[in-house]
Short mmCIF file of C-alpha atoms in Angstrom, two decimals:
data_model
loop_
_atom_site.label_atom_id
_atom_site.label_comp_id
_atom_site.label_asym_id
_atom_site.label_seq_id
_atom_site.Cartn_x
_atom_site.Cartn_y
_atom_site.Cartn_z
CA MET A 3 -61.39 188.53 83.78
CA GLN A 4 -61.82 190.31 80.68
CA ASN A 5 -60.81 192.97 77.78
CA ASN A 6 -62.71 193.79 75.21
CA ASP A 7 -65.10 190.64 74.77
CA GLU A 8 -61.42 188.23 75.43
CA THR A 9 -60.51 187.07 78.96
CA PHE A 10 -57.25 187.37 80.49
CA PHE A 11 -55.10 186.82 83.34
CA PRO A 12 -53.84 189.53 85.89
CA ASN A 13 -50.27 191.04 85.30
CA ARG A 14 -47.73 190.66 88.52
CA VAL A 15 -49.85 187.94 90.28
CA THR A 16 -47.77 186.37 93.21
CA SER A 17 -50.60 185.04 95.25
CA ILE A 18 -53.86 183.22 95.04
CA SER A 19 -56.22 182.84 98.27
CA ASP A 20 -59.50 181.13 98.85
CA VAL A 21 -62.01 179.95 101.25
CA ILE A 22 -62.54 176.44 101.91
CA SER A 23 -65.92 175.17 104.09
CA ILE A 24 -66.87 171.65 104.13
CA VAL A 25 -70.39 172.02 105.23
CA SER A 26 -71.12 168.17 105.06
CA ASP A 27 -69.39 164.22 105.34
CA LEU A 28 -71.35 162.11 102.00
CA GLY A 29 -69.27 159.66 102.82
CA ASN A 30 -66.71 157.35 101.55
CA HIS A 31 -67.10 156.06 98.00
CA ILE A 32 -63.54 156.19 96.35
CA PRO A 33 -62.64 152.89 95.43
CA ASP A 34 -59.43 151.61 96.34
CA LYS A 35 -56.20 152.82 96.39
CA SER A 36 -57.55 155.90 94.79
CA TRP A 37 -57.83 159.44 95.39
CA MET A 38 -60.37 162.87 94.87
CA LEU A 39 -58.74 166.45 94.55
CA TYR A 40 -60.19 169.89 95.53
CA LEU A 41 -57.44 172.43 93.83
CA LEU A 42 -55.92 174.92 94.73
CA GLU A 43 -53.50 175.18 91.85
CA ALA A 44 -50.97 177.71 90.18
CA PHE A 45 -49.25 177.64 87.33
CA ASN A 46 -46.23 179.54 86.26
CA SER A 47 -45.54 181.18 82.87
CA GLN A 48 -43.42 177.36 82.21
CA GLN A 49 -47.13 175.66 82.74
CA ILE A 50 -44.99 174.19 86.64
CA PRO A 51 -47.94 173.25 89.29
CA ILE A 52 -48.23 174.87 92.51
CA GLU A 53 -50.91 173.02 94.24
CA LEU A 54 -51.96 172.93 98.04
CA ASN A 55 -55.41 170.12 97.62
CA LEU A 56 -57.01 168.57 100.27
CA ILE A 57 -57.15 165.52 98.77
CA CYS A 58 -59.87 162.48 100.28
CA SER A 59 -58.71 159.04 100.02
CA PHE A 60 -59.20 155.42 99.90
CA ASN A 61 -58.47 155.21 103.30
CA ASP A 62 -58.63 157.94 105.14
CA ASP A 63 -61.18 161.02 106.41
CA GLY A 64 -59.13 163.37 103.96
CA LYS A 65 -55.71 165.60 104.21
CA PHE A 66 -54.61 169.01 103.52
CA HIS A 67 -51.64 169.17 101.31
CA ALA A 68 -48.98 171.22 99.66
CA ILE A 69 -48.34 170.31 96.13
CA PHE A 70 -45.21 171.22 93.56
CA GLY A 71 -44.80 169.62 90.14
CA GLY A 72 -46.95 167.24 90.57
CA VAL A 73 -45.39 165.85 93.87
CA ASN A 74 -47.15 166.13 97.23
CA ARG A 75 -43.97 167.98 99.23
CA TYR A 76 -45.92 169.14 102.55
CA GLU A 77 -48.97 167.33 104.97
CA PHE A 78 -50.47 169.76 106.82
CA LYS A 79 -51.31 168.84 110.77
CA VAL A 80 -54.26 170.56 110.27
CA LYS A 81 -57.47 168.00 109.47
CA PRO A 82 -60.59 168.91 107.52
CA LEU A 83 -63.15 169.08 109.69
CA VAL A 84 -67.10 169.36 108.69
CA ASN A 85 -68.02 172.22 109.52
CA HIS A 86 -65.18 174.49 109.78
CA SER A 87 -64.13 176.39 106.92
CA TYR A 88 -59.77 176.42 105.82
CA LEU A 89 -58.36 179.95 104.23
CA ARG A 90 -56.05 178.11 102.21
CA GLN A 91 -53.20 180.70 100.63
CA ILE A 92 -50.01 179.98 97.96
CA ILE A 93 -47.53 182.96 98.03
CA MET A 94 -44.78 182.92 95.36
CA GLU A 95 -41.23 184.94 97.08
CA PRO A 96 -38.54 186.10 94.48
CA ALA A 97 -36.53 187.55 96.65
CA LYS A 98 -35.77 184.32 98.60
CA HIS A 99 -36.55 182.29 95.97
CA ARG A 100 -39.46 180.38 97.67
CA VAL A 101 -42.96 179.17 97.96
CA LEU A 102 -45.35 180.06 100.95
CA TYR A 103 -48.13 177.42 101.13
CA HIS A 104 -50.17 178.31 104.44
CA LEU A 105 -53.17 177.08 105.31
CA ASN A 106 -55.10 178.54 108.47
CA ASP A 107 -58.81 176.81 110.22
CA ASN A 108 -60.70 179.72 110.19
CA THR A 109 -62.90 178.08 113.21
CA THR A 110 -60.35 177.18 115.61
CA GLY A 111 -57.72 179.87 114.53
CA GLU A 112 -55.07 176.81 114.27
CA THR A 113 -52.59 177.71 111.18
CA ASP A 114 -49.79 175.56 109.59
CA SER A 115 -47.23 177.17 107.31
CA PHE A 116 -44.74 175.55 104.52
CA VAL A 117 -42.11 176.89 102.78
CA LEU A 118 -40.36 175.35 99.71
CA GLN A 119 -37.15 176.67 98.64
CA ILE A 120 -36.07 175.98 95.67
CA ASP A 121 -33.06 176.71 93.96
CA ASP A 122 -33.15 176.91 90.67
CA ASN A 123 -32.80 180.59 89.80
CA SER A 124 -34.09 180.34 86.27
CA PHE A 125 -37.28 179.28 87.86
CA ASP A 126 -40.59 181.99 87.49
CA PHE A 127 -42.24 183.30 90.22
CA SER A 128 -45.35 184.98 88.21
CA ILE A 129 -48.70 183.28 88.11
CA VAL A 130 -50.48 182.89 84.99
CA GLN A 131 -53.18 180.83 85.83
CA HIS A 132 -55.15 179.93 88.70
CA PHE A 133 -57.81 177.06 88.60
CA THR A 134 -60.18 175.92 91.30
CA GLY A 135 -61.85 172.70 90.77
CA LEU A 136 -61.60 168.88 91.71
CA GLU A 137 -60.26 165.98 90.23
CA TRP A 138 -60.84 162.63 90.23
CA HIS A 139 -57.82 159.71 89.83
CA ASN A 140 -59.74 156.50 90.05
CA ARG A 141 -56.97 153.63 90.15
CA VAL A 142 -59.19 150.99 89.58
CA GLY A 143 -61.60 151.89 86.85
CA SER A 144 -62.29 154.45 84.18
CA THR A 145 -65.48 156.24 85.79
CA PRO A 146 -65.62 158.97 88.76
CA TYR A 147 -66.71 158.35 91.69
CA PRO A 148 -68.66 160.19 94.35
CA VAL A 149 -67.16 163.29 96.26
CA ARG A 150 -66.69 162.86 100.24
CA PHE A 151 -67.86 166.00 100.84
CA GLU A 152 -70.30 168.55 100.40
CA ALA A 153 -68.26 172.43 100.15
CA GLU A 154 -68.67 175.58 99.99
CA ILE A 155 -65.89 177.67 98.25
CA SER A 156 -65.51 181.22 98.57
CA HIS A 157 -63.70 184.35 98.66
CA LEU A 158 -61.32 183.38 95.55
CA SER A 159 -59.24 186.34 95.17
CA TYR A 160 -55.67 186.39 93.79
CA GLY A 161 -52.54 189.29 94.83
CA ILE A 162 -49.92 191.12 93.57
CA ASN A 163 -47.40 192.70 95.75
CA ASP A 164 -47.82 196.22 96.58
CA ASP A 165 -43.91 196.57 97.74
CA PRO A 166 -41.09 194.69 96.16
CA SER A 167 -39.13 194.88 100.17
CA ASP A 168 -41.74 192.90 101.53
CA VAL A 169 -43.13 189.77 100.44
CA LEU A 170 -45.99 189.11 101.66
CA SER A 171 -47.00 193.41 100.96
CA LEU A 172 -49.77 191.93 99.40
CA ILE A 173 -52.99 192.87 97.60
CA TYR A 174 -55.89 190.71 97.19
CA PHE A 175 -58.35 191.31 94.89
CA PRO A 176 -61.69 189.19 93.62
CA TYR A 177 -62.14 187.24 90.90
CA ASN A 178 -65.23 188.89 88.21
CA GLN A 179 -65.40 185.73 86.92
CA LEU A 180 -64.72 181.96 86.51
CA ILE A 181 -64.72 180.50 82.79
CA LYS A 182 -65.22 176.42 82.01
CA ASN A 183 -62.78 174.15 81.51
CA GLN A 184 -63.43 171.61 78.64
CA LYS A 185 -60.81 168.56 79.31
CA GLY A 186 -62.41 166.79 81.07
CA LEU A 187 -62.19 163.04 80.51
CA ALA A 188 -65.64 162.14 81.77
CA ARG A 189 -68.69 162.82 79.78
CA ALA A 190 -70.22 163.58 83.83
CA TYR A 191 -69.43 163.55 87.02
CA PRO A 192 -70.96 162.38 89.18
CA VAL A 193 -70.48 166.04 91.12
CA SER A 194 -73.04 169.69 91.34
CA HIS A 195 -71.37 173.36 91.35
CA HIS A 196 -74.35 175.17 92.83
CA SER A 197 -75.69 178.15 94.44
CA TYR A 198 -72.82 180.79 92.22
CA GLU A 199 -73.12 183.73 94.37
CA ILE A 200 -71.44 187.32 95.15
CA ASN A 201 -70.52 187.73 98.96
CA ASP A 202 -68.38 191.11 99.58
CA GLY A 203 -67.69 191.12 96.08
CA TYR A 204 -66.23 188.03 95.62
CA ILE A 205 -67.30 184.62 93.95
CA THR A 206 -68.40 182.01 95.90
CA TYR A 207 -69.58 178.51 94.91
CA LYS A 208 -71.57 174.91 96.06
CA ILE A 209 -69.58 171.74 95.11
CA GLY A 210 -72.30 168.77 96.19
CA SER A 211 -73.87 164.91 94.82
CA GLY A 212 -75.30 165.42 91.74
CA GLU A 213 -74.29 165.04 88.25
CA HIS A 214 -72.55 167.73 85.87
CA ASP A 215 -71.78 167.42 82.19
CA ARG A 216 -67.97 168.86 82.66
CA ASP A 217 -65.50 170.00 86.09
CA TYR A 218 -66.38 173.81 86.40
CA ARG A 219 -62.75 174.17 88.18
CA GLN A 220 -61.04 177.34 86.02
CA VAL A 221 -60.62 180.78 87.28
#
């Protein structure tokens, strides 16, 4: 977002959302004991990560996971399939001291949700950052490896609650730009980010094989 030529994240955000569509399976080239993540990730003001990721591992065909504070909390029953698209939502519910992770297969209508109850009253339920993109976890080497799926990311949005008495009363808004992340550890990644478009007001882009000098992942 832009304001007087300075970048800022919107205030009062309680939800983030996107749609990930799996275009094709490029084959499993993930090394032993390694995995890669197609991220939907939020941070609160305490920099605690809250994620609903598609995780592709060396020994499976990919699974969706709810993650909190870097720990996998739930494996969704909805499975990633080629030519299917999936709505991902992370919704903060401060009045109930919990976080809702919701996944919907837009192709079949299958849904699955996970609710994480948070007992610590000191947890800040506001969202101050939203990330999208990829992460590599190579446990047998120091270099990234080819992506598993060609995918399209669309409907990148943030939600603001317009009725404090109803935690699900959310209005979603599109972002107006992506910000390049400069924290990549490798000089180049075997991935391409391309076909950037605005569809129905929402940023859309594709992830595929190729080469990129950084991981373009921050909203």
